[in-house]
Short mmCIF file of C-alpha atoms and ligand atoms in Angstrom, two decimals:
data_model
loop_
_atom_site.label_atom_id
_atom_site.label_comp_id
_atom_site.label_asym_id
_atom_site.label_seq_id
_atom_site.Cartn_x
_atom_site.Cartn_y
_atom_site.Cartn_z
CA UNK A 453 42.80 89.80 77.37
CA UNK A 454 41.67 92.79 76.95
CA UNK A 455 44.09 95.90 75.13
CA UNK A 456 44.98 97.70 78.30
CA UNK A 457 46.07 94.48 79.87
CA UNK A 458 47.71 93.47 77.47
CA UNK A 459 49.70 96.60 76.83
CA UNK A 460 50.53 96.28 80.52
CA UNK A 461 52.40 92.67 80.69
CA UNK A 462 54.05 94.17 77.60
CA UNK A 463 54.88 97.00 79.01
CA UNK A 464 56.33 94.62 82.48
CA UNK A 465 57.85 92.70 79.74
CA UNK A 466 59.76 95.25 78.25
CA UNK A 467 61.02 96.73 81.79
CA UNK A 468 62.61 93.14 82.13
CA UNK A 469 64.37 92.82 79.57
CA UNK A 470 65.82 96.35 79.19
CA UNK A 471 66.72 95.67 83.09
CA UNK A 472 68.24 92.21 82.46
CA UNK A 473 70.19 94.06 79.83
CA UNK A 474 71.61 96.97 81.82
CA UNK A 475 72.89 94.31 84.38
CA UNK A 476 74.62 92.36 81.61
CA UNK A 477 76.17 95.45 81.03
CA UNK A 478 79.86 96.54 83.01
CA UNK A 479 78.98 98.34 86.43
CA UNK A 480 80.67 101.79 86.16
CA UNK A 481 80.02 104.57 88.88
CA UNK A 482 80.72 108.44 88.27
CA UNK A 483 82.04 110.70 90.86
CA UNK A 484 81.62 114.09 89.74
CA UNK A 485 83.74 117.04 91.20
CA UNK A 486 82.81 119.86 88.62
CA UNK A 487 85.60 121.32 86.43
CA UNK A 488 85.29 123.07 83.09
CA UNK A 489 83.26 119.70 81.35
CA UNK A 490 80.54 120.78 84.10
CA UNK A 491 80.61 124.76 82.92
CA UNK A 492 78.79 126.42 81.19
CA UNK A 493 78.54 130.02 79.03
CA UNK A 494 76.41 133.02 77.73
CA UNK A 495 77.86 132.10 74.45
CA UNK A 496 78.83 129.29 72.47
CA UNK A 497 81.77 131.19 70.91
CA UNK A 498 83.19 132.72 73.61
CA UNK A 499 85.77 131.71 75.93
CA UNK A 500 84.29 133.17 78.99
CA UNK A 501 82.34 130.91 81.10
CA UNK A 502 82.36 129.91 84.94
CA UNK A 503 83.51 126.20 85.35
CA UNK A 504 81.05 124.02 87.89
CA UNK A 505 77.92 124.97 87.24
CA UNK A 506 76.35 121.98 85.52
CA UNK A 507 75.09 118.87 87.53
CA UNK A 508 76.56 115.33 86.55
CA UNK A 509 72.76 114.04 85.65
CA UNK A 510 72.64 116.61 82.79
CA UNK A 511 75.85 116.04 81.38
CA UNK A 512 75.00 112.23 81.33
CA UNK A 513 71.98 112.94 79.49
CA UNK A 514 73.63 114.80 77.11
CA UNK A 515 75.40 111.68 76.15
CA UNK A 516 72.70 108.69 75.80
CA UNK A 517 75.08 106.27 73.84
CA UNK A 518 76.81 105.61 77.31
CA UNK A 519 74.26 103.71 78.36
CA UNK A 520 75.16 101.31 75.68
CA UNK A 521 78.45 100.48 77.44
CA UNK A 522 77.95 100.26 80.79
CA UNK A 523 75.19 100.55 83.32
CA UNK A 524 76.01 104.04 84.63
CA UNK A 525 75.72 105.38 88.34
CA UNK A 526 77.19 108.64 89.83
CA UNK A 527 77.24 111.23 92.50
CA UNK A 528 78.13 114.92 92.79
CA UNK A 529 81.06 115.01 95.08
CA UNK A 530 81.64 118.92 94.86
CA UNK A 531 80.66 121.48 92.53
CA UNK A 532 84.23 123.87 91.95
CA UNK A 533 86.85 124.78 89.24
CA UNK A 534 89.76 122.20 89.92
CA UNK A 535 91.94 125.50 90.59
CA UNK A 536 90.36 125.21 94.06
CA UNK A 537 91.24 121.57 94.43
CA UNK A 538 92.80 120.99 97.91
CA UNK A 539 93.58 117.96 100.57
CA UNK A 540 90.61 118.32 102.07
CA UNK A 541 88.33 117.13 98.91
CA UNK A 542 91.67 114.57 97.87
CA UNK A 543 90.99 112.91 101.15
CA UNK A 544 87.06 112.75 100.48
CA UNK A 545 86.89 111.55 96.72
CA UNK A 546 89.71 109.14 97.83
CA UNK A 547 87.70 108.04 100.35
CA UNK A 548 84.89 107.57 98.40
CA UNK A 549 86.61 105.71 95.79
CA UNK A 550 87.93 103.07 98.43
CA UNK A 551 84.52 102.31 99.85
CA UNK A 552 83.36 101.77 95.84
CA UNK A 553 86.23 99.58 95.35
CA UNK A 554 85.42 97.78 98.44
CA UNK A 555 81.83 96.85 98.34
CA UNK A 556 83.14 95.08 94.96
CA UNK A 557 80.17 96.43 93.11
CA UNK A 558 81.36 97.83 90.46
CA UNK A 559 83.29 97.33 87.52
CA UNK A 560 85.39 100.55 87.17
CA UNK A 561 84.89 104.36 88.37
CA UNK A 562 85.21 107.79 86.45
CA UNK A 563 85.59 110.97 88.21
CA UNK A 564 85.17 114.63 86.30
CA UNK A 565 87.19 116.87 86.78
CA UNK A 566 88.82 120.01 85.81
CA UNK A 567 91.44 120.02 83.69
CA UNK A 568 94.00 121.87 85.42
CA UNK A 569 95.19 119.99 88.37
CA UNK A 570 93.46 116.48 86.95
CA UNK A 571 96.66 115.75 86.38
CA UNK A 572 97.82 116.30 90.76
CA UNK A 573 94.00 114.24 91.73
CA UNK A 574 94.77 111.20 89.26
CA UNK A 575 98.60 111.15 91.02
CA UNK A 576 96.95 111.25 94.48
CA UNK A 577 94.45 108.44 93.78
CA UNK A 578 97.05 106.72 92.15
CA UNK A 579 99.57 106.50 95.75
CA UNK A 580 96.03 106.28 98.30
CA UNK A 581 94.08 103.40 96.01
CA UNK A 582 94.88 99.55 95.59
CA UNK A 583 92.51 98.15 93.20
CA UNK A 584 93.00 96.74 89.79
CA UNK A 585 90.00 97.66 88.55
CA UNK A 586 89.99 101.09 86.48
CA UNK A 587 90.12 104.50 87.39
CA UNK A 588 89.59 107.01 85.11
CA UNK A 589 89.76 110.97 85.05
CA UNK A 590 87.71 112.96 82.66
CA UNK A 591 87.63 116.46 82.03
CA UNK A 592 87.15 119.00 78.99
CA UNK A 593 88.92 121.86 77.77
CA UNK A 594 85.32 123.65 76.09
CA UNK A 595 82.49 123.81 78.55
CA UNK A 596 79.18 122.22 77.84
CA UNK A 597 77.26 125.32 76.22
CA UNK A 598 80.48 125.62 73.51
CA UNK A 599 79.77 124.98 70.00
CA UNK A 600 82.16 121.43 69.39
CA UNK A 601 81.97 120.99 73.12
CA UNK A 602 84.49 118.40 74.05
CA UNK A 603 82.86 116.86 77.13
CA UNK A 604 79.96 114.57 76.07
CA UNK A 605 82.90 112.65 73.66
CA UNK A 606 85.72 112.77 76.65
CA UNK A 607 82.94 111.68 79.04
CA UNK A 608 81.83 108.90 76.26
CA UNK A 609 85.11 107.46 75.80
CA UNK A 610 85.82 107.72 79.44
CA UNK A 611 83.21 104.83 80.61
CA UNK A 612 84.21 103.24 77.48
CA UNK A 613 87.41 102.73 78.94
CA UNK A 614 86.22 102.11 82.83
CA UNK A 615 84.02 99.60 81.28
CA UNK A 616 86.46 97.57 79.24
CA UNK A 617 88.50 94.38 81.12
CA UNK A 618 91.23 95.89 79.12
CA UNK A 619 92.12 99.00 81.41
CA UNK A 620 92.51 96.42 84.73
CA UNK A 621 95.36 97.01 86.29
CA UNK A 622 96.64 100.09 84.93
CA UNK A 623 96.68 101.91 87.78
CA UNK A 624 94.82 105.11 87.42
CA UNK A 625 94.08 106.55 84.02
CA UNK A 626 93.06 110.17 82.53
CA UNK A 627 91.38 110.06 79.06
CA UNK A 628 91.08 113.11 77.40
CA UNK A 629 90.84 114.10 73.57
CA UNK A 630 90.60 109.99 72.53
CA UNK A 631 93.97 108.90 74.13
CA UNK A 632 94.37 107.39 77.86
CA UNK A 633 97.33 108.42 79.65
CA UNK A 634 98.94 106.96 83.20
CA UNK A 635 98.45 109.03 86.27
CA UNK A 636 102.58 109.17 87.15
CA UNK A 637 103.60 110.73 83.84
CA UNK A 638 100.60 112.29 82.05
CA UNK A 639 100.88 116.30 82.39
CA UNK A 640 98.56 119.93 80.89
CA UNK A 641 100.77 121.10 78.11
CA UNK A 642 98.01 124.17 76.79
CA UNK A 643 96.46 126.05 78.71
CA UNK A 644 93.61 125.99 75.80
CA UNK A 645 93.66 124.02 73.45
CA UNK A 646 91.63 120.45 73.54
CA UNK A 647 95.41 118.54 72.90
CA UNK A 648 96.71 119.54 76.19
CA UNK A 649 97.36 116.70 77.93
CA UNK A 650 100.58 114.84 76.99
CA UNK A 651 102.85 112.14 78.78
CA UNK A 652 106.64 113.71 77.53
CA UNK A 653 108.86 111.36 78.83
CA UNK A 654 106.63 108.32 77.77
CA UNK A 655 103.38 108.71 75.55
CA UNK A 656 99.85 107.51 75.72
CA UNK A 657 99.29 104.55 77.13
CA UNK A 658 96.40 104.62 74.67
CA UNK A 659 93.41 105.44 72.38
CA UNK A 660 89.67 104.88 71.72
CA UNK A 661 88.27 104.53 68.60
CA UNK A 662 84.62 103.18 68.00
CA UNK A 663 83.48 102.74 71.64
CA UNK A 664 86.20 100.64 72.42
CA UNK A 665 89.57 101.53 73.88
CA UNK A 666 93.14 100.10 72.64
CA UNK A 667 96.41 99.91 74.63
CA UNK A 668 99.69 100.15 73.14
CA UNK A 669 101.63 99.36 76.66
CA UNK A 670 101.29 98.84 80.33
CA UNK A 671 102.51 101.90 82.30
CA UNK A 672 105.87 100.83 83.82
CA UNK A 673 105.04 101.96 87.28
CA UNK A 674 102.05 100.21 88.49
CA UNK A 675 101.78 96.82 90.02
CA UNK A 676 103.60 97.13 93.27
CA UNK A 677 105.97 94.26 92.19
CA UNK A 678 109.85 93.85 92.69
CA UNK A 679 111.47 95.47 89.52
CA UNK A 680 115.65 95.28 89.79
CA UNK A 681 117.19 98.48 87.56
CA UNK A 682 120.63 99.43 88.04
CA UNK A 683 121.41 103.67 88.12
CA UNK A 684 124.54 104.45 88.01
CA UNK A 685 126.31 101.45 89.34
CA UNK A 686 123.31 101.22 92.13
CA UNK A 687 120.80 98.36 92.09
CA UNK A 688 117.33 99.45 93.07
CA UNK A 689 115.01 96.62 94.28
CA UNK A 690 111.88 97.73 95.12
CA UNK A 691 108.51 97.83 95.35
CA UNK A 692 107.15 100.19 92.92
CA UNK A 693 104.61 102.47 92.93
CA UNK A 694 104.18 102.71 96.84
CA UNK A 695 100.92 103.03 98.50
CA UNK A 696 99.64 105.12 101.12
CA UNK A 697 96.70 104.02 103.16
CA UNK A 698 94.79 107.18 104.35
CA UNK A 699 91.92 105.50 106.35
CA UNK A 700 92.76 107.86 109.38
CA UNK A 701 93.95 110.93 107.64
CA UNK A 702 92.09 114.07 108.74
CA UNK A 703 94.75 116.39 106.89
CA UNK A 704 98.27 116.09 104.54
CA UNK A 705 101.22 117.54 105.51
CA UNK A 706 101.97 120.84 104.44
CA UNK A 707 104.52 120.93 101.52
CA UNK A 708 104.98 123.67 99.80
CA UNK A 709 106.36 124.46 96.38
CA UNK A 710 109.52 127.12 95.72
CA UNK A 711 110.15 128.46 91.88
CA UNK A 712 113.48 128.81 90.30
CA UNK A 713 114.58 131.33 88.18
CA UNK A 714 117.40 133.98 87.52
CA UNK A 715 118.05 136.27 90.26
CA UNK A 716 115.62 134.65 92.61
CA UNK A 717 115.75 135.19 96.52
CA UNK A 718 115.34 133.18 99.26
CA UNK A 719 112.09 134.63 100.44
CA UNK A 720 109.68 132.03 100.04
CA UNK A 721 111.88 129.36 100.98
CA UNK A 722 112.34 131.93 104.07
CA UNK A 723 108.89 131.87 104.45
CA UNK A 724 108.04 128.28 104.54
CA UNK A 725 110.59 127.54 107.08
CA UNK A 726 108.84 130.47 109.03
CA UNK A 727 105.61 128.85 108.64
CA UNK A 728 107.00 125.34 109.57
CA UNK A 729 105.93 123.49 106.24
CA UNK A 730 107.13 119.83 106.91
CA UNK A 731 108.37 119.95 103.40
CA UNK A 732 109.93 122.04 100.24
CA UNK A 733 110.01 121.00 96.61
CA UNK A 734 112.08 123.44 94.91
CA UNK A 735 111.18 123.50 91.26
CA UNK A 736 114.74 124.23 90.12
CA UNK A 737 116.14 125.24 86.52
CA UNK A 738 117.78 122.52 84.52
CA UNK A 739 118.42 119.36 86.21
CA UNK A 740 116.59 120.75 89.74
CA UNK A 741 119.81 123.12 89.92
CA UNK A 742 119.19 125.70 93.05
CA UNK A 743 120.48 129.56 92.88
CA UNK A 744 122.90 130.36 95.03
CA UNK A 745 120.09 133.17 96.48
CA UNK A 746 118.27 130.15 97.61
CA UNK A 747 120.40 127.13 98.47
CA UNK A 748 121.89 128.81 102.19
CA UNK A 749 117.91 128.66 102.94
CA UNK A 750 117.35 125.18 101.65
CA UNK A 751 120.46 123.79 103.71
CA UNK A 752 118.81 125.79 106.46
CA UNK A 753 115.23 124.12 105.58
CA UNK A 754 116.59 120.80 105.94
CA UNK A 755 119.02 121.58 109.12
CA UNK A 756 115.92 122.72 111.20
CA UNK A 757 114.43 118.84 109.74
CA UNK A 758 112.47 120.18 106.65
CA UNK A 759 112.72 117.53 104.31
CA UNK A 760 113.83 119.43 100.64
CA UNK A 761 113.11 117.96 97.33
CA UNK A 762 114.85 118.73 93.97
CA UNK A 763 112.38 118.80 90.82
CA UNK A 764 112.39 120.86 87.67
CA UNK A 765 110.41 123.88 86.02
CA UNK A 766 111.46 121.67 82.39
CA UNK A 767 108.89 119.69 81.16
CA UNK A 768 110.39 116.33 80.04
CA UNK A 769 113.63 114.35 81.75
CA UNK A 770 114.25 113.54 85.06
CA UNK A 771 115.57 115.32 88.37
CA UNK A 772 118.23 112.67 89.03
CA UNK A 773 120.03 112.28 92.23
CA UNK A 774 123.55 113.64 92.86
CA UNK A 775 123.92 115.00 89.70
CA UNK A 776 125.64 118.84 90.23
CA UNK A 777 123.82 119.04 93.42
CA UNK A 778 125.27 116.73 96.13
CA UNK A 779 122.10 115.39 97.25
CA UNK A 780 124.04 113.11 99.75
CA UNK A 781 125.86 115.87 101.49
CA UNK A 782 123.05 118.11 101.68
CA UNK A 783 120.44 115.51 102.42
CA UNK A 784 117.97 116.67 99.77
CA UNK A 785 115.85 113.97 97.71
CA UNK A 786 116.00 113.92 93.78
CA UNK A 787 112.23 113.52 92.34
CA UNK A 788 113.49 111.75 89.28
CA UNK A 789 110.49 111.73 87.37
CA UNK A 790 107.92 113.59 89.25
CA UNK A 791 107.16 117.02 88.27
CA UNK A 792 107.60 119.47 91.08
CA UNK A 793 103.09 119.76 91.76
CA UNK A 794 103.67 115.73 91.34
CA UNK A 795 106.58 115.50 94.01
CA UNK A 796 104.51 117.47 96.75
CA UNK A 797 102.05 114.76 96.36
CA UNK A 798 104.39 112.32 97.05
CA UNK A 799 106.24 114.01 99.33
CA UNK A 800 102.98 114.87 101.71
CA UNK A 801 101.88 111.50 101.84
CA UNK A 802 105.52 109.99 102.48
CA UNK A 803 105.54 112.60 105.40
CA UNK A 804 102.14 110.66 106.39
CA UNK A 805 104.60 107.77 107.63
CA UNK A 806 108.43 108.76 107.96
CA UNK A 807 110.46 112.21 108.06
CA UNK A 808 113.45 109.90 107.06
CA UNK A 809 114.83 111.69 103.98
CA UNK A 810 116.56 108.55 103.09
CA UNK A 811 113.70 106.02 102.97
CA UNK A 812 112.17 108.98 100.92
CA UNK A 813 113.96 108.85 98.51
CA UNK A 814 113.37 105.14 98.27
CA UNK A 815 110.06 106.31 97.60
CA UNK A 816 110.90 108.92 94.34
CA UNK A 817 113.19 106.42 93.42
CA UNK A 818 110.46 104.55 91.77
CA UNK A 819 109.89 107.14 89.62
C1 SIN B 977 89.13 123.63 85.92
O1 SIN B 977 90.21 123.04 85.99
O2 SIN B 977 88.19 123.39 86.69
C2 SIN B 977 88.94 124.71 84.91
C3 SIN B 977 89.57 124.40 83.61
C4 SIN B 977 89.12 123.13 82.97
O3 SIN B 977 88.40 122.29 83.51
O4 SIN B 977 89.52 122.95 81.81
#
C-alpha cells in the first residue's frame, strides 16, 4: 500500500471513530433567538453594544469543549434583543420545541436568549411543553466582544446541563452564571451585573461545576401530579403545573399589565377596558393591594367580563387570595406566586380555554 492510500483508510478510519463517538455522545439541539450572548461591541470595555448581531454557529465555535458533552445541533430562530420578545415568536420557538420533542431525537434542547424577559419565554415553554426531557435557557449579561465575556461559559454549562439524565423532568430550566434555576420562580434581579438572576422565594435548583451539573432539589411545581395542601382551612387537590396545548394557536389573548403606585389613576386600566384586553394584571403595592384611583375601574374591568388579576410590584412573597382585597366579592384572581409579567402568561393562555374566573384561579392556585 502505497503512502497516499494508506493515509486515506486512515484518514476513513479516523472519520469513524470520531463519528461513532459524537453519537455516543447526548443529542442536544440549540435554538437560538439572539439576545445580548449573541451581541456584540466596538469595545471590549464598554457597555455599549447592540444585542443580536452574532450568529449561533460562531458563538458555538467560540466554545469547542461543548463538543465534548454532547453532539451539538442548532438553528437561528430570530435574530432580536429579547426586549422585542412577543406572542408571535412564543408561539414559533414553542412550536419548534414540540416538533423536537416529538420526533424523540434528541436528548435535551437549549435556547439563547436575552436576558431580560428569559425569565417570561422559560414560563411560557414551561405551561405550552410536556416533555421530561430538559429545557434549558441561556443567555449572558456581557456580549461576546467583552473582555470576561460571560456567554461561551453560560452557553458551556448550559448543554452541560441539557445533556445530563440528571435535569429530566425538571420542567424547564434557565442556567445562568453556574446555577440552574426553575422556570415558575427564577426572576432578573440587576439590570447589569452577571448575578442577576435569582429565585427569591425558593433558590437555585442548582449548580455546575466541572462540566457536570448538581441538583440540590426538584422544583415543587412540575410533574402534573395530584399534590393535596391545605390554605387557610381550604384543601387544594390538583393537578399542578397545568398545560396548555397551543397546536392551533395563531395569537394569545391580549392581557395587559397595570402599575401600582401612590397617587395613581385609573387611566390605563381605563384604557385597556377601552381597547377590550380580555385581561388585567394589576401589579399592586404590598400584598397586590389596589388604590382607590384604580379599583372603581377594575370592578368595572371585570363587570364588562374582563377577567382582573392581583400580583405585586415586591419581589419575593406571594399575592394570596382574599387577603385585604375581597377577591370573592369582586371576582378578581390572586396570582399567589406569579410575578405580575409571569401572571399575564398564565393568564393569556388560561383565556386560550375558559373566561371562568373561578376555574382560573384553580389555575394560579398552583402557584
Ligand atoms: C436582551 O435581553 O436581549 C438584551 C439584554 C441581555 O441579553 O442581557
Amino acid at each position: 500500500m502505497n503512502f497516499l492510500k494508506r493515509f486515506s483508510v486512515l484518514s476513513v478510519m479516523m472519520l469513524v471513530a470520531v463519528t461513532m463517538m459524537a453519537q455516543e455522545l447526548p443529542k442536544v439541539y440549540i435554538l437560538a433567538t439572539g439576545g445580548t450572548i449573541a451581541g456584540s461591541g466596538s469595545s471590549a470595555t464598554k457597555s455599549n453594544y447592540s444585542a443580536g448581531q452574532v450568529a449561533i454557529g460562531t458563538l458555538l465555535d467560540a466554545v469547542p469543549a461543548i463538543n465534548d458533552v454532547a453532539y451539538v445541533e442548532g438553528e437561528q430562530v430570530v435574530n432580536i434583543g429579547s426586549q422585542d420578545m412577543s406572542d408571535d415568536v412564543w408561539l414559533v420557538l414553542a412550536k419548534r420545541v414540540n416538533e423536537l420533542i416529538a420526533s424523540q431525537k434528541v436528548n435535551g434542547i437549549v435556547i439563547t436568549h436575552g436576558t431580560d424577559t428569559m425569565e417570561e419565554t422559560a414560563f411560557f415553554l414551561s405551561l405550552v411543553t410536556d416533555s421530561n426531557i430538559p429545557i434549558v435557557l441561556v443567555g449572558a449579561m456581557r456580549p461576546s466582544t467583552a473582555i470576561s465575556a460571560d456567554g461561551p461559559v453560560n452557553l458551556y454549562n448550559a448543554v452541560v446541563t441539557a445533556a445530563s439524565p440528571a435535569s429530566m423532568g425538571r420542567g424547564v430550566l434557565v442556567c445562568m452564571n453556574g446555577k440552574v434555576y426553575g422556570a415558575a420562580d427564577v426572576t432578573k434581579t440587576n439590570t447589569t451585573s452577571v448575578e442577576t438572576f435569582q429565585s427569591p422565594n425558593s433558590g437555585a435548583l442548582g449548580y455546575i461545576h466541572n462540566g457536570e451539573v448538581f441538583y440540590y432539589h426538584a422544583p415543587d411545581r412540575v410533574g402534573r401530579k395530584f399534590v393535596d395542601h391545605v390554605h387557610e382551612g381550604t384543601l387544594f387537590n390538583e393537578v399542578r403545573t397545568p398545560y396548555f396545548n397551543i397546536d392551533g394557536l395563531k395569537s394569545l389573548p391580549k392581557v395587559g399589565i397595570a402599575y401600582g403606585y401612590s397617587s395613581v389613576e385609573g387611566d390605563v386600566v381605563d384604557m385597556m377596558i377601552d381597547k377590550h384586553y380580555k385581561g388585567i394584571v394589576y401589579a399592586g403595592v404590598g400584598n397586590g393591594n389596589i388604590h382607590k384611583n384604580v379599583f372603581p375601574e377594575l370592578e368595572k374591568a371585570r363587570k364588562d367580563g374582563i377577567i382582573v388579576v392581583r400580583s405585586s410590584r415586591v419581589p419575593t412573597g406571594a399575592t394570596t387570595l382574599d387577603a385585604e382585597v375581597d377577591d370573592n366579592k369582586y371576582e378578581f384572581v390572586a396570582s399567589w406566586g406569579l410575578n405580575p409579567q409571569k401572571a399575564r402568561i398564565l393568564l393569556m393562555l388560561a383565556l386560550t380555554k375558559t373566561d371562568d374566573w373561578k376555574t382560573i384561579q384553580k389555575y394560579f392556585n398552583n402557584y
